[in-house]
Amino acid sequence: MTQYPPNFGCSEAKTPLRIAVVYSRVPVPMRRADQMTVAHLLEFLHERKHVVDLYTLETGAEMSPDDRAWVSARTRRLFLYPRRRVRAALALLSGVSRGLPLQVALFNSRTMRRDLKREILANQYDLVYVYYFRSAEVVRGLGRDLPSGSPGSSTATYIALQLSQTLNTRRISENAPNLAYRALYALESRLVARYETMIWREFTHSILIGKSDLATINEVAHDLGRPPVTNSFFSAHGTDIARFKPSLEPTIPHSIVFSGVMRTPTNVQAVQWFVREVFPLVREQIPDATFTIVGREPSTEVRALEAEPGVEVTGTVPDPAGYIARAEVCVNPMQAGGGMQNKLIEFLASGKPTVATSVANEGISAPDSAIAIADEPQAFAEQVVQLLSDTDQATQLGQAARKFVEDHWTWEAHFLDLERKLIERTLDPRDVGC
C-alpha cells in the first residue's frame, strides 16, 4: 500500500506564494529520499495554502490512480511529461555533446522548458523552485530569455542543489567496486565539477544543505578560476517523527540493521565495506551478531553478501520502520555521498543507538552525545560491540538521539524556515505578511 506524507496540521500562511516546482521524477510513490522530500514539501505547501504547479517527468515509476489523485489534490496543475527510452537516449546524446553531466542530460526536457516559459510569461508565478541540479537545464537562463519588463520577468528562480554532486560523485568513484564504475563516475565527477561551479549563476538563489557542500563547490570553483557561490543559503529537511519513533516492542538480541534503497551505489558501497571490513571483527567478539540489510531493489552485489555468516538481505519490505524498531544497533557506514542522510535521521528518530561514519553525519552534525562516529574498521567494530554489550550506554545514546531529532530535524521546522527565506527573498518587504 502506498504511503503518503502525513498531514502536518499547519495553519494558512499569511503571505501565500505562487510556486512552480520543477522536479526530475514523480514524487510518489516515495521510493527514494528525494521523492520523499518533494512529496513532503508538496504536502506542506498545500496546507499553507500556497498555489503550486508541479512540472515533472514520468521516468518509469508511473503513478497509480491513487498517487495521481494525491498529487492533484495538492497542486493547482500537474504538468507530467512521459519519459520513454528513446526520448531519454536522445536527450542524453544531446547533453553529452554539450558537455553536460550525464544525470543532467538524462533528465533535461525541452518540452517542459517551453511550457514553463509560457506560464512565466503569463505571470503565473512568484518563484520557480527547481529541486536538484538534474532539472537545472529546464530553467537555466530563463530570465535572460524573457523581454525586459514583460510579465513574469521578475519571477525569482531557485535551484535546490542540496548536496554537492561534485563531492558525491568523487566519493563514489573513489570507492567504486570495479574499474568500469570507477571510470564512469570519474568522468561524471569531472563533468559535474565544471557544471556545478557555474550553474548557480543562472538562478536568483541557490540552496544547499550545509557548509561542507558549499565549501566543496567553492574549492573546485577556485581551482577552475571561477568565482565562489554568492547567492546561496542553507536549508535542509526533516523526518517523520511520528512514524520513526522509539518502540516498546522487544529488540532482537545482538541485531544490527542498515536500511536504504539497495541498488544505489553509495548504499551498496556502504554495506560491502561493513560486511567485509567491520562485521567479521564484530563477530569475533559477539559470535551470534546478525546484520540485516533492509531495502528494496538489492543489487547483485548486495545479494551476494548473504553468503557471509550472519548477514540477511530482506529486499522490499512493507515498512523499514519495523526492522529499525527491532534492531539493537543501527549503522550507517557510508563511504561516499553528501548532504544529509535520511536513513541516519530515521535511526536517530527511532531512538536507536547508532554508529556512523563522518561522511554519513556530515550534513546532520549530530553531537557525540547522540551518535557514535568511527571511520576505520577497527574503531567502527569496537563502537558496535560496545553498544551491543552495554545496555545502559545504548539506552542513553538512543534517548539523546531522539531528543536531537525532535529539537532539530522535524519536517515542519525545516519547511517553515525554507518558507520564510523564500518569502523574504522573493517578495518586496512591504508585501511580507509573516
PDB file of C-alpha atoms in Angstrom, residues 95-241:
ATOM      1  CA  GLY A  95      23.502  16.746 -23.452  1.00  0.00           C
ATOM      2  CA  VAL A  96      26.768  14.848 -23.679  1.00  0.00           C
ATOM      3  CA  SER A  97      27.607  16.661 -26.917  1.00  0.00           C
ATOM      4  CA  ARG A  98      27.279  19.925 -24.955  1.00  0.00           C
ATOM      5  CA  GLY A  99      29.411  18.701 -22.057  1.00  0.00           C
ATOM      6  CA  LEU A 100      26.540  18.335 -19.580  1.00  0.00           C
ATOM      7  CA  PRO A 101      26.817  15.848 -16.718  1.00  0.00           C
ATOM      8  CA  LEU A 102      25.146  12.572 -17.631  1.00  0.00           C
ATOM      9  CA  GLN A 103      22.453  12.917 -14.963  1.00  0.00           C
ATOM     10  CA  VAL A 104      21.624  16.463 -16.094  1.00  0.00           C
ATOM     11  CA  ALA A 105      21.422  15.459 -19.753  1.00  0.00           C
ATOM     12  CA  LEU A 106      19.240  12.457 -18.975  1.00  0.00           C
ATOM     13  CA  PHE A 107      16.588  14.469 -17.136  1.00  0.00           C
ATOM     14  CA  ASN A 108      16.503  17.509 -19.417  1.00  0.00           C
ATOM     15  CA  SER A 109      13.208  18.264 -21.200  1.00  0.00           C
ATOM     16  CA  ARG A 110      12.828  20.926 -23.851  1.00  0.00           C
ATOM     17  CA  THR A 111       9.054  20.499 -23.796  1.00  0.00           C
ATOM     18  CA  MET A 112       8.947  21.166 -20.080  1.00  0.00           C
ATOM     19  CA  ARG A 113      11.106  24.268 -20.546  1.00  0.00           C
ATOM     20  CA  ARG A 114       8.816  25.542 -23.319  1.00  0.00           C
ATOM     21  CA  ASP A 115       5.696  25.102 -21.199  1.00  0.00           C
ATOM     22  CA  LEU A 116       7.288  26.640 -18.120  1.00  0.00           C
ATOM     23  CA  LYS A 117       8.468  29.673 -20.092  1.00  0.00           C
ATOM     24  CA  ARG A 118       4.942  30.161 -21.432  1.00  0.00           C
ATOM     25  CA  GLU A 119       3.486  30.146 -17.913  1.00  0.00           C
ATOM     26  CA  ILE A 120       6.161  32.502 -16.571  1.00  0.00           C
ATOM     27  CA  LEU A 121       5.407  34.946 -19.402  1.00  0.00           C
ATOM     28  CA  ALA A 122       1.761  34.771 -18.356  1.00  0.00           C
ATOM     29  CA  ASN A 123       2.921  35.939 -14.903  1.00  0.00           C
ATOM     30  CA  GLN A 124       1.719  32.772 -13.175  1.00  0.00           C
ATOM     31  CA  TYR A 125       4.482  32.544 -10.566  1.00  0.00           C
ATOM     32  CA  ASP A 126       6.254  34.469  -7.855  1.00  0.00           C
ATOM     33  CA  LEU A 127       9.033  31.913  -7.951  1.00  0.00           C
ATOM     34  CA  VAL A 128      10.270  28.776  -9.668  1.00  0.00           C
ATOM     35  CA  TYR A 129      11.741  26.148  -7.324  1.00  0.00           C
ATOM     36  CA  VAL A 130      13.975  23.560  -9.014  1.00  0.00           C
ATOM     37  CA  TYR A 131      14.714  20.525  -6.859  1.00  0.00           C
ATOM     38  CA  TYR A 132      18.163  19.079  -7.595  1.00  0.00           C
ATOM     39  CA  PHE A 133      20.501  20.243 -10.307  1.00  0.00           C
ATOM     40  CA  ARG A 134      19.337  17.408 -12.578  1.00  0.00           C
ATOM     41  CA  SER A 135      16.487  19.682 -13.677  1.00  0.00           C
ATOM     42  CA  ALA A 136      18.557  22.853 -13.912  1.00  0.00           C
ATOM     43  CA  GLU A 137      18.575  22.983 -17.722  1.00  0.00           C
ATOM     44  CA  VAL A 138      14.780  23.340 -17.740  1.00  0.00           C
ATOM     45  CA  VAL A 139      15.081  26.740 -16.038  1.00  0.00           C
ATOM     46  CA  ARG A 140      18.643  27.759 -16.851  1.00  0.00           C
ATOM     47  CA  GLY A 141      18.800  31.342 -18.081  1.00  0.00           C
ATOM     48  CA  LEU A 142      15.033  31.720 -18.490  1.00  0.00           C
ATOM     49  CA  GLY A 143      15.259  35.232 -17.076  1.00  0.00           C
ATOM     50  CA  ARG A 144      17.501  36.268 -19.970  1.00  0.00           C
ATOM     51  CA  ASP A 145      15.041  34.833 -22.472  1.00  0.00           C
ATOM     52  CA  LEU A 146      12.173  36.999 -21.244  1.00  0.00           C
ATOM     53  CA  PRO A 147      11.745  40.507 -22.667  1.00  0.00           C
ATOM     54  CA  SER A 148      12.750  43.181 -20.156  1.00  0.00           C
ATOM     55  CA  GLY A 149       9.732  44.494 -18.299  1.00  0.00           C
ATOM     56  CA  SER A 150       7.450  41.724 -19.598  1.00  0.00           C
ATOM     57  CA  PRO A 151       5.005  39.948 -17.281  1.00  0.00           C
ATOM     58  CA  GLY A 152       6.903  37.319 -15.344  1.00  0.00           C
ATOM     59  CA  SER A 153      10.301  38.915 -15.892  1.00  0.00           C
ATOM     60  CA  SER A 154      10.610  39.480 -12.132  1.00  0.00           C
ATOM     61  CA  THR A 155       9.927  35.822 -11.277  1.00  0.00           C
ATOM     62  CA  ALA A 156      12.603  34.570  -8.869  1.00  0.00           C
ATOM     63  CA  THR A 157      14.319  31.263  -9.649  1.00  0.00           C
ATOM     64  CA  TYR A 158      15.718  28.909  -7.012  1.00  0.00           C
ATOM     65  CA  ILE A 159      17.995  25.937  -7.600  1.00  0.00           C
ATOM     66  CA  ALA A 160      17.920  23.490  -4.676  1.00  0.00           C
ATOM     67  CA  LEU A 161      21.355  21.971  -5.214  1.00  0.00           C
ATOM     68  CA  GLN A 162      21.056  20.410  -1.747  1.00  0.00           C
ATOM     69  CA  LEU A 163      24.292  18.402  -1.701  1.00  0.00           C
ATOM     70  CA  SER A 164      27.439  18.950  -3.689  1.00  0.00           C
ATOM     71  CA  GLN A 165      27.261  16.439  -6.525  1.00  0.00           C
ATOM     72  CA  THR A 166      30.946  17.117  -7.160  1.00  0.00           C
ATOM     73  CA  LEU A 167      31.719  15.724  -3.715  1.00  0.00           C
ATOM     74  CA  ASN A 168      29.185  12.912  -4.106  1.00  0.00           C
ATOM     75  CA  THR A 169      30.391  11.613  -7.485  1.00  0.00           C
ATOM     76  CA  ARG A 170      34.055  11.937  -6.498  1.00  0.00           C
ATOM     77  CA  ARG A 171      33.495   9.762  -3.426  1.00  0.00           C
ATOM     78  CA  ILE A 172      31.523   7.201  -5.413  1.00  0.00           C
ATOM     79  CA  SER A 173      34.378   6.977  -7.921  1.00  0.00           C
ATOM     80  CA  GLU A 174      36.991   6.578  -5.184  1.00  0.00           C
ATOM     81  CA  ASN A 175      35.014   3.750  -3.543  1.00  0.00           C
ATOM     82  CA  ALA A 176      33.744   2.074  -6.723  1.00  0.00           C
ATOM     83  CA  PRO A 177      33.770  -1.746  -6.601  1.00  0.00           C
ATOM     84  CA  ASN A 178      35.149  -2.212 -10.125  1.00  0.00           C
ATOM     85  CA  LEU A 179      37.087  -0.419 -12.848  1.00  0.00           C
ATOM     86  CA  ALA A 180      34.031   0.289 -15.050  1.00  0.00           C
ATOM     87  CA  TYR A 181      32.163   2.035 -12.235  1.00  0.00           C
ATOM     88  CA  ARG A 182      35.291   3.923 -11.249  1.00  0.00           C
ATOM     89  CA  ALA A 183      35.816   5.195 -14.788  1.00  0.00           C
ATOM     90  CA  LEU A 184      32.156   6.168 -15.245  1.00  0.00           C
ATOM     91  CA  TYR A 185      31.963   8.143 -12.030  1.00  0.00           C
ATOM     92  CA  ALA A 186      35.383   9.693 -12.550  1.00  0.00           C
ATOM     93  CA  LEU A 187      34.094  11.087 -15.851  1.00  0.00           C
ATOM     94  CA  GLU A 188      30.830  12.227 -14.286  1.00  0.00           C
ATOM     95  CA  SER A 189      32.713  13.867 -11.432  1.00  0.00           C
ATOM     96  CA  ARG A 190      34.718  15.995 -13.865  1.00  0.00           C
ATOM     97  CA  LEU A 191      31.603  16.977 -15.807  1.00  0.00           C
ATOM     98  CA  VAL A 192      29.734  17.778 -12.589  1.00  0.00           C
ATOM     99  CA  ALA A 193      32.592  19.904 -11.262  1.00  0.00           C
ATOM    100  CA  ARG A 194      32.511  22.147 -14.323  1.00  0.00           C
ATOM    101  CA  TYR A 195      28.724  22.352 -14.302  1.00  0.00           C
ATOM    102  CA  GLU A 196      28.077  22.795 -10.590  1.00  0.00           C
ATOM    103  CA  THR A 197      30.558  25.650 -10.254  1.00  0.00           C
ATOM    104  CA  MET A 198      28.709  27.745 -12.816  1.00  0.00           C
ATOM    105  CA  ILE A 199      25.033  26.716 -12.846  1.00  0.00           C
ATOM    106  CA  TRP A 200      24.228  28.653  -9.660  1.00  0.00           C
ATOM    107  CA  ARG A 201      24.830  31.889 -11.590  1.00  0.00           C
ATOM    108  CA  GLU A 202      21.842  31.087 -13.815  1.00  0.00           C
ATOM    109  CA  PHE A 203      19.446  31.353 -10.851  1.00  0.00           C
ATOM    110  CA  THR A 204      18.357  34.097  -8.476  1.00  0.00           C
ATOM    111  CA  HIS A 205      19.177  31.941  -5.454  1.00  0.00           C
ATOM    112  CA  SER A 206      20.806  28.586  -4.746  1.00  0.00           C
ATOM    113  CA  ILE A 207      20.092  26.311  -1.798  1.00  0.00           C
ATOM    114  CA  LEU A 208      22.448  23.851  -0.073  1.00  0.00           C
ATOM    115  CA  ILE A 209      22.073  21.629   2.951  1.00  0.00           C
ATOM    116  CA  GLY A 210      25.269  22.505   4.767  1.00  0.00           C
ATOM    117  CA  LYS A 211      28.628  24.237   4.879  1.00  0.00           C
ATOM    118  CA  SER A 212      30.683  21.264   3.664  1.00  0.00           C
ATOM    119  CA  ASP A 213      28.753  21.150   0.382  1.00  0.00           C
ATOM    120  CA  LEU A 214      29.214  24.878  -0.192  1.00  0.00           C
ATOM    121  CA  ALA A 215      32.893  24.642   0.712  1.00  0.00           C
ATOM    122  CA  THR A 216      33.446  21.839  -1.824  1.00  0.00           C
ATOM    123  CA  ILE A 217      31.823  23.786  -4.653  1.00  0.00           C
ATOM    124  CA  ASN A 218      33.839  26.887  -3.824  1.00  0.00           C
ATOM    125  CA  GLU A 219      37.109  24.937  -3.605  1.00  0.00           C
ATOM    126  CA  VAL A 220      36.512  23.446  -7.048  1.00  0.00           C
ATOM    127  CA  ALA A 221      35.474  26.857  -8.394  1.00  0.00           C
ATOM    128  CA  HIS A 222      38.767  28.311  -7.140  1.00  0.00           C
ATOM    129  CA  ASP A 223      40.724  25.534  -8.849  1.00  0.00           C
ATOM    130  CA  LEU A 224      38.883  26.264 -12.102  1.00  0.00           C
ATOM    131  CA  GLY A 225      39.423  30.007 -11.809  1.00  0.00           C
ATOM    132  CA  ARG A 226      35.741  30.701 -11.214  1.00  0.00           C
ATOM    133  CA  PRO A 227      34.074  32.923  -8.605  1.00  0.00           C
ATOM    134  CA  PRO A 228      32.655  31.427  -5.392  1.00  0.00           C
ATOM    135  CA  VAL A 229      28.916  30.982  -4.911  1.00  0.00           C
ATOM    136  CA  THR A 230      27.423  34.295  -3.809  1.00  0.00           C
ATOM    137  CA  ASN A 231      23.655  33.661  -3.845  1.00  0.00           C
ATOM    138  CA  SER A 232      23.285  30.658  -1.540  1.00  0.00           C
ATOM    139  CA  PHE A 233      21.531  29.923   1.710  1.00  0.00           C
ATOM    140  CA  PHE A 234      21.181  26.743   3.750  1.00  0.00           C
ATOM    141  CA  SER A 235      18.002  24.682   4.040  1.00  0.00           C
ATOM    142  CA  ALA A 236      17.781  21.010   4.945  1.00  0.00           C
ATOM    143  CA  HIS A 237      14.695  18.873   5.553  1.00  0.00           C
ATOM    144  CA  GLY A 238      13.396  16.570   8.241  1.00  0.00           C
ATOM    145  CA  THR A 239      11.861  13.211   9.059  1.00  0.00           C
ATOM    146  CA  ASP A 240       8.526  11.838  10.166  1.00  0.00           C
ATOM    147  CA  ILE A 241       8.981  11.550  13.921  1.00  0.00           C
TER     148      ILE A 241
END
